[in-house]
Short mmCIF file of C-alpha atoms and ligand atoms in Angstrom, two decimals:
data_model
loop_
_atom_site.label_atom_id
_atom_site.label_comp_id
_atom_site.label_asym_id
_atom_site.label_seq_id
_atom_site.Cartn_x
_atom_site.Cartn_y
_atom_site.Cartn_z
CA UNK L 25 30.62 -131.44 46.26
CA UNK L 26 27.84 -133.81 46.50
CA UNK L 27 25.45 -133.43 49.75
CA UNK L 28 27.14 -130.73 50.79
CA UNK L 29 24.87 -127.61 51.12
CA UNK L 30 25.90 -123.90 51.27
CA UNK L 31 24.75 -121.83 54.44
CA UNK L 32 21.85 -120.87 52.52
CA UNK L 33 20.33 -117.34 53.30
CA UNK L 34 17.19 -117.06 54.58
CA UNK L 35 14.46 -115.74 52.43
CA UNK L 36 10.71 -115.90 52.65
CA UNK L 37 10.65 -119.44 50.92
CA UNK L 38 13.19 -120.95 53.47
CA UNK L 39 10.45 -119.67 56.26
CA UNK L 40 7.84 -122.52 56.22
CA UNK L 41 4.78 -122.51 58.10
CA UNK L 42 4.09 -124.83 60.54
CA UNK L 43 1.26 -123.90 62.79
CA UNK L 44 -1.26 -121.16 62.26
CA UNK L 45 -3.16 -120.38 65.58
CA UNK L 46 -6.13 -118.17 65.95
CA UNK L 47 -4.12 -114.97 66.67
CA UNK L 48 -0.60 -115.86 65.94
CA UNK L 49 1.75 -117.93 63.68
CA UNK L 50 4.84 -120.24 64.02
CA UNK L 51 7.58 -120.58 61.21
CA UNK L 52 9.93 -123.01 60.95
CA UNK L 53 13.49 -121.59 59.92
CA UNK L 54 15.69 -124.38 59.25
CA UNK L 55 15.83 -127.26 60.66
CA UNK L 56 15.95 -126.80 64.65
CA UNK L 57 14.64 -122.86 65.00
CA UNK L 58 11.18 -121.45 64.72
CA UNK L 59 9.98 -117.92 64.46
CA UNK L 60 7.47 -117.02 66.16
CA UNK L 61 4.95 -114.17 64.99
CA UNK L 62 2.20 -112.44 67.09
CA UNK L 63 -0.54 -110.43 64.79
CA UNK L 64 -2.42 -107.83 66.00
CA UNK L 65 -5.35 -110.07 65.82
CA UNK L 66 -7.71 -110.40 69.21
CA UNK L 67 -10.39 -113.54 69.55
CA UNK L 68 -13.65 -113.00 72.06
CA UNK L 69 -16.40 -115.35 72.46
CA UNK L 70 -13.88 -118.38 71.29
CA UNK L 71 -13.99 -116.14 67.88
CA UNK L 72 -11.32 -114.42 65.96
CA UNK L 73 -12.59 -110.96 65.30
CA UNK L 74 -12.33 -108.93 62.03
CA UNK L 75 -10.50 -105.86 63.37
CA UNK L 76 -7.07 -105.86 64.57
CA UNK L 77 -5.71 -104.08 67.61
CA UNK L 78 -2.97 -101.68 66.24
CA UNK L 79 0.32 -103.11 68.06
CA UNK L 80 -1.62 -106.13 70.07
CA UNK L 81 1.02 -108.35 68.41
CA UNK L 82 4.08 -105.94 69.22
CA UNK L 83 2.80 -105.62 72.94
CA UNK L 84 2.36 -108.87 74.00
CA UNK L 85 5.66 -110.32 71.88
CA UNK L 86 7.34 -107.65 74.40
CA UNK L 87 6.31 -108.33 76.99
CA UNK L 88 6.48 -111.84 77.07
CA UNK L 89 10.24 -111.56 76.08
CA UNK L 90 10.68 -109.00 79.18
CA UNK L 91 9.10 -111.83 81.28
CA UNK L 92 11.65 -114.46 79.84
CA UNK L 93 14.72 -111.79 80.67
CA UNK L 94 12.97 -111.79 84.42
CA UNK L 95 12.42 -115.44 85.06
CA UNK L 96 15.97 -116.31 82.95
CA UNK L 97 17.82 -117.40 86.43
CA UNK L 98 14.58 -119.94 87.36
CA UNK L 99 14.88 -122.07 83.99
CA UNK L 100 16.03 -122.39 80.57
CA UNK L 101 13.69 -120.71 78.29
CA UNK L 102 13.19 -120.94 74.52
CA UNK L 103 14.25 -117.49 73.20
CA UNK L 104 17.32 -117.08 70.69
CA UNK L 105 16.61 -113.56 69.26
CA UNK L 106 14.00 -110.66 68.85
CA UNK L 107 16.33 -109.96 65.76
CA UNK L 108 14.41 -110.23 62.68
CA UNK L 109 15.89 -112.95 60.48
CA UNK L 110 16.84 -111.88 56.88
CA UNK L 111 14.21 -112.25 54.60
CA UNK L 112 11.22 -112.15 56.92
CA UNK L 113 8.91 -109.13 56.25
CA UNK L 114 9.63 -106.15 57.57
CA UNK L 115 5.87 -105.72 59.52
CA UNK L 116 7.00 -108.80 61.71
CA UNK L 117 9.76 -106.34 62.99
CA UNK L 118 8.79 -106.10 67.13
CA UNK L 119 6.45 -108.70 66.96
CA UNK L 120 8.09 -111.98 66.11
CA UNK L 121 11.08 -114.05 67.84
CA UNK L 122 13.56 -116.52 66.94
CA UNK L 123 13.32 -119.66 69.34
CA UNK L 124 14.94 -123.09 69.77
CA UNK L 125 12.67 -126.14 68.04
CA UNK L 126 11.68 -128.18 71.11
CA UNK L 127 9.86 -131.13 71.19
CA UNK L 128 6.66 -129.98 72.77
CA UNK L 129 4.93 -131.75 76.12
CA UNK L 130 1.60 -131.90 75.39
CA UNK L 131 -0.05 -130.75 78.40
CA UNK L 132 -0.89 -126.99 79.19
CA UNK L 133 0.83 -126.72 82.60
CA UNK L 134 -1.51 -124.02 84.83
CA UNK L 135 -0.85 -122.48 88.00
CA UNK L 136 -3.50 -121.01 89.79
CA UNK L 137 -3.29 -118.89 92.94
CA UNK L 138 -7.09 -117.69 92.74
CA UNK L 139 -10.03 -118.86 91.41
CA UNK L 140 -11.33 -118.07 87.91
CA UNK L 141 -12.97 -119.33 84.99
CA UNK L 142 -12.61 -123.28 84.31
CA UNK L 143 -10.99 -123.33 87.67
CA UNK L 144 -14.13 -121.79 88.90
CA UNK L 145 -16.55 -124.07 87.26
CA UNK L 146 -14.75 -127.16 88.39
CA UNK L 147 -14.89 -126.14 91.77
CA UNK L 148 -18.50 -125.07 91.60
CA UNK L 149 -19.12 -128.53 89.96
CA UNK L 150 -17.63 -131.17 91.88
CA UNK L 151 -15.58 -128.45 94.66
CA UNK L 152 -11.96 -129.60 92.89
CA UNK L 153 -9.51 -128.71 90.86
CA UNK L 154 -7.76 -131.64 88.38
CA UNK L 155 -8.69 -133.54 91.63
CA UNK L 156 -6.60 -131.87 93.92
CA UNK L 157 -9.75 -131.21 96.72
CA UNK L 158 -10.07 -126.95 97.62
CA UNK L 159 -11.77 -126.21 101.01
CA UNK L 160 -15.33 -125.14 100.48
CA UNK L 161 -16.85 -121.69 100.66
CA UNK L 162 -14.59 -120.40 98.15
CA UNK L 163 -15.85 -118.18 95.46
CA UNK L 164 -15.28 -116.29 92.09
CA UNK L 165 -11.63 -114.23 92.79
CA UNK L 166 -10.80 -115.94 95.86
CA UNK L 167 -7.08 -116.58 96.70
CA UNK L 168 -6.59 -120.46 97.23
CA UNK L 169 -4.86 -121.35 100.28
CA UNK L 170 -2.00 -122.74 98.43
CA UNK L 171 -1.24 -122.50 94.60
CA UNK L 172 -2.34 -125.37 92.83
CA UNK L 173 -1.38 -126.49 89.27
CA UNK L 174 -3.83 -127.42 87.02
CA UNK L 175 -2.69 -128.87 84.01
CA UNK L 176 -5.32 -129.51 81.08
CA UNK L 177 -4.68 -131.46 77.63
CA UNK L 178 -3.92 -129.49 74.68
CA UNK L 179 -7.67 -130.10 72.52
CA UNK L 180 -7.65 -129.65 68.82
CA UNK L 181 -8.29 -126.32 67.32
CA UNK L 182 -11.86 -125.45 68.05
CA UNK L 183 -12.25 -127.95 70.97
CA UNK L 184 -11.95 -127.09 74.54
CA UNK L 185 -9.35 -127.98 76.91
CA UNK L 186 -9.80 -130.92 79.99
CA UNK L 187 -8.94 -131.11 83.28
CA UNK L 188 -5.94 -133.58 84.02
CA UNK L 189 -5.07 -135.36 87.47
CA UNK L 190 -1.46 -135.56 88.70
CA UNK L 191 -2.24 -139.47 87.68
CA UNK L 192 -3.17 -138.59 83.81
CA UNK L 193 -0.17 -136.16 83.96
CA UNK L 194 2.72 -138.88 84.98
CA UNK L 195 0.76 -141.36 82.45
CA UNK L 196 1.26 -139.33 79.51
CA UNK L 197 5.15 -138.24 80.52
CA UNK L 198 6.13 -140.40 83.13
CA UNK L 199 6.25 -139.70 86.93
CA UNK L 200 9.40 -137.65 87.27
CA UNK L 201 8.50 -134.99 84.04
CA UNK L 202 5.52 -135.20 85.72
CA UNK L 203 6.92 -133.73 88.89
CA UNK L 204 9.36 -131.75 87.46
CA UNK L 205 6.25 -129.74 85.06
CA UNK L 206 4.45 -129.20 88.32
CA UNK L 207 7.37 -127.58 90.54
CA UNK L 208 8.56 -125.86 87.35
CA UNK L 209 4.94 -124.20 86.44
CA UNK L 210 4.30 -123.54 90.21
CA UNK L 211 7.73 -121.95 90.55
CA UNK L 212 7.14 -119.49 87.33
CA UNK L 213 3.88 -118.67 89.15
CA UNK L 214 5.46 -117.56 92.57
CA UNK L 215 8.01 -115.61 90.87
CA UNK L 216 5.59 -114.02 88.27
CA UNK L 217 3.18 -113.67 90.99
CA UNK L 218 5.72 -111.83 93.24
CA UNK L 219 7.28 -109.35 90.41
CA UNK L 220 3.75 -108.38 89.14
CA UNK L 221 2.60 -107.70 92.93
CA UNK L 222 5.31 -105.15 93.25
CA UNK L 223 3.46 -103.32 90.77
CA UNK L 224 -0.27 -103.45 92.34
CA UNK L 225 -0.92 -106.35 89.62
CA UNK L 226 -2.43 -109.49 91.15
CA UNK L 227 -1.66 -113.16 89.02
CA UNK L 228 -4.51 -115.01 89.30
CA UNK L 229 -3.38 -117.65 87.23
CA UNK L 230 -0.34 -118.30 84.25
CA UNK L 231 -0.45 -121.13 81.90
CA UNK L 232 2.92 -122.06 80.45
CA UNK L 233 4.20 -124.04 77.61
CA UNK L 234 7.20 -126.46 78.14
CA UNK L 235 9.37 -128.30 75.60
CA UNK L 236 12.23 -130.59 75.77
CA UNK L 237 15.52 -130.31 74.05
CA UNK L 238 16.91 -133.80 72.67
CA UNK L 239 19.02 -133.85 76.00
CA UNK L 240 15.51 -134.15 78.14
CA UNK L 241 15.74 -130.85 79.67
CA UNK L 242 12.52 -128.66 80.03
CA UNK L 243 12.70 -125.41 78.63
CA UNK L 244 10.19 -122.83 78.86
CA UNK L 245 8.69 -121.72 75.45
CA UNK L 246 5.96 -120.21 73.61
CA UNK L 247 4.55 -117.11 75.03
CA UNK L 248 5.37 -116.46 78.65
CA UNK L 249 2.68 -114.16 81.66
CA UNK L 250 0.73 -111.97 78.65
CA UNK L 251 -3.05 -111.58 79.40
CA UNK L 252 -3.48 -114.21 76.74
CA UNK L 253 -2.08 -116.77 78.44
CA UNK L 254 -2.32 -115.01 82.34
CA UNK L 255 -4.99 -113.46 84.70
CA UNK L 256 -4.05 -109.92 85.57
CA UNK L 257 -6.27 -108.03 88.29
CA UNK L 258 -5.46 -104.99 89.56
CA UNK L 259 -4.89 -105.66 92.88
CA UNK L 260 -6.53 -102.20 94.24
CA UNK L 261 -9.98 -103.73 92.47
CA UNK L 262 -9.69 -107.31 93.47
CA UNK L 263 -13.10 -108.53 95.32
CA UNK L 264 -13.72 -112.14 95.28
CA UNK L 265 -17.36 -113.12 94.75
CA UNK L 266 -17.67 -111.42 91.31
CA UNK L 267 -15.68 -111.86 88.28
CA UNK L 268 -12.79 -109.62 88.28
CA UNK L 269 -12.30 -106.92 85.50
CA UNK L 270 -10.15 -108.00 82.99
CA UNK L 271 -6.88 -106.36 82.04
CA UNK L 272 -7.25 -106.37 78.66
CA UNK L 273 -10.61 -107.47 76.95
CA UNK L 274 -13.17 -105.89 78.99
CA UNK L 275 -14.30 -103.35 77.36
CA UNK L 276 -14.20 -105.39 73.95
CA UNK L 277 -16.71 -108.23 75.82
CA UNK L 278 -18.79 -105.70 77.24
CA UNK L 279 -19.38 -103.99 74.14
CA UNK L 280 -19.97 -107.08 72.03
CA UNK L 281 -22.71 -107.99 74.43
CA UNK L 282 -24.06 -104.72 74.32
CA UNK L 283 -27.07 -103.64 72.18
CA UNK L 284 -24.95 -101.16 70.50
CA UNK L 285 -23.11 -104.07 69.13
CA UNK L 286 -26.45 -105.57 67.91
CA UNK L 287 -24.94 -108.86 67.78
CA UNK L 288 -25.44 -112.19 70.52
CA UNK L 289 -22.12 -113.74 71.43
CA UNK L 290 -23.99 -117.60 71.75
CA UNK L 291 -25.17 -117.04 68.22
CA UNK L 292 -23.17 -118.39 65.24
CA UNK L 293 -23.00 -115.20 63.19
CA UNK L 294 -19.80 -113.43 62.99
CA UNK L 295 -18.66 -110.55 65.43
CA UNK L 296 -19.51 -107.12 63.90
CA UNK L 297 -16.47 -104.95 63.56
CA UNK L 298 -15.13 -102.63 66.47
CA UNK L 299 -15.84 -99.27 66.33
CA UNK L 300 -12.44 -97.02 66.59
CA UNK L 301 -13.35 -96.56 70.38
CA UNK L 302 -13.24 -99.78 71.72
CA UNK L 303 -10.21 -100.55 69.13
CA UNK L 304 -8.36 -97.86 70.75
CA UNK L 305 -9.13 -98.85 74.43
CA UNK L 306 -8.79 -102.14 74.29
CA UNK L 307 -4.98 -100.73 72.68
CA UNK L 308 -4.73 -98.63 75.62
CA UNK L 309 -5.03 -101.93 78.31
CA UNK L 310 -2.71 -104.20 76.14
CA UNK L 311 -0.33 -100.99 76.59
CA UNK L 312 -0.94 -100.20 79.92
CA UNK L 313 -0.11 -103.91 80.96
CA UNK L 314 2.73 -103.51 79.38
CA UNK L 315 3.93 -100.32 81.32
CA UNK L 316 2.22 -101.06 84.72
CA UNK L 317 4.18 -104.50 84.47
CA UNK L 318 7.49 -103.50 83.03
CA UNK L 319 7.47 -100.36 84.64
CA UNK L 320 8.83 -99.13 80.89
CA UNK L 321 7.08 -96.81 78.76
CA UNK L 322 5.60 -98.44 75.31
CA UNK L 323 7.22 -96.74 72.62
C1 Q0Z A 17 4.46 -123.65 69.96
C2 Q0Z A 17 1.86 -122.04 68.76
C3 Q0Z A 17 0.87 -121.20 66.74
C4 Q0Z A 17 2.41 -119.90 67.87
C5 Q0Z A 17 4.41 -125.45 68.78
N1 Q0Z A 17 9.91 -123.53 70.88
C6 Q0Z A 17 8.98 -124.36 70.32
N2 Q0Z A 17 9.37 -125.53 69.81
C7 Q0Z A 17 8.47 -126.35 69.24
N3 Q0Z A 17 7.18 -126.05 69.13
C8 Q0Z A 17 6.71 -124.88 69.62
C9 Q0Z A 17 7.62 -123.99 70.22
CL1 Q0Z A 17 7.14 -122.48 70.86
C10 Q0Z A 17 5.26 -124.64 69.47
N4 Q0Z A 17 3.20 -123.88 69.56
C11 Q0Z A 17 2.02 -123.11 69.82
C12 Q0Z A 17 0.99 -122.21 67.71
C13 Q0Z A 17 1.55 -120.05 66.83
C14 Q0Z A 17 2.56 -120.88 68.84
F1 Q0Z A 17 0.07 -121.36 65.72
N5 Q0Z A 17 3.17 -124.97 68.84
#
């Protein structure tokens, strides 16, 4: 029967890549899913380093899928299965998802509810935020009085993000989307914020990905409140005017910077590998986010 083609199966040819990141991968199976895989991969220094966390990739794909169950009632999200489709290897198993193609917004919507890192500088620099104005005296860690999004472009590999206004925003996707991004990213923030609080966990800041489905409405996608795309801070350690310890990659920075490391982060030569000590505790902080957010045990 001309043009008319079988349910094919799946199998490792009908999987074709579509976008390689630094520490994950996106698949496209068929025609309107994608599959998502997480490696165990970690980057530092804007750098993708040579030894893999053990489970990194199984962790955070976890966790982000708990945070889709949580937020589920708040907005559509892009998740269709944490089944592994036929044909895909089996080492994807726990660390890659099946999702809905959307078409893609290009803008990285951020909430912030404290200061940090390029929300930091900007303030420092010109004391605002994608020109919303903050009030001054504020410092690294402090809690804004109201949470602000911050929404940045999405640069080219290798490039760094910039700032966008409300105005730049409602230029690119029109005044309502516009809107509608803003309440939506703030609204993830206030519920994420309030869930990880329960657990002594303060959310400095979330950036979220949003698509569209043909019928215009915003779905939530990508990876959703891990510390690769979050600020976690243990609330019983918060203290605004130093830079809060990190949930997960502090130990790794520290020791990269260290002498032991005998290597300089602003230099262009490649990361030396980790030795099995600060492989397994950087592990242990992916897994205790994991457990101290979830309030499950990683198994
Ligand atoms: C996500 C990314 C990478 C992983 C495109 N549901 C979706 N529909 C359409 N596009 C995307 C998604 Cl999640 C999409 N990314 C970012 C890049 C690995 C995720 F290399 N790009």
């Amino acid at each position: 029967m001309a043009g008319v083609t079988s349910a094919a199966p799946v199998h490792p040819d009908g999987l074709r890549l579509v976008h390689s990141g630094k520490v994950r991968e996106l698949y496209a199976l068929g025609d309107d899913r994608l599959v998502l895989v997480a490696s165990d991969r970690i980057s530092a220094f804007d750098r993708v380093l040579d030894t893999p966390i053990p489970d990194k990739g199984a962790v955070l794909t976890q966790l982000s899928t708990w945070w889709f169950d949580q937020l589920a009632d708040l907005a559509p999200h892009h998740l269709l299965s944490t089944a592994l489709p036929p044909g895909c290897p089996p080492d994807w198993s726990g660390r890659a998802v099946v999702c809905e193609r959307l078409t893609m917004i290009g803008v990285e919507c951020i909430a912030r509810g404290y200061l940090a890192g390029s929300g930091l500088a900007s303030y420092r620099a010109t004391g605002e935020v994608c020109g919303i104005r903050l009030p001054p005296g504020l410092t690294d860690g402090s809690r804004l009085p109201e949470v602000v999004f911050t929404p940045t472009t999405k640069a080219p590999v290798g490039a760094h993000d910039a700032e966008m206004t409300a105005r730049d925003v409602a230029d690119l996707v029109g005044a309502d989307v516009a809107r509608a991004l803003a309440a939506l990213t703030v609204a993830v923030y206030e519920r994420a914020a309030a869930v990880a609080a329960a657990r002594g966990i303060l959310l400095a800041d979330t950036k979220i990905e949003v698509g569209r489905r043909p019928d215009g409405t915003l779905v939530i996608a990508d990876e959703l409140l891990t510390p690769d795309s979050s600020r976690f801070w243990p609330a019983d350690r918060w203290q605004p005017g130093r830079s809060q310890p990190s949930y997960d990659k502090q130990f790794l920075r520290d020791w990269l910077r260290s002498p032991a490391a005998g290597w300089d982060p602003g230099s262009s030569t490649p990361p030396p590998p980790l030795p099995s000590a600060i492989v397994d505790a950087t592990r242990a902080r992916y897994v205790q986010a994991y457990e101290v957010l979830t309030g499950q045990r990683w198994s």
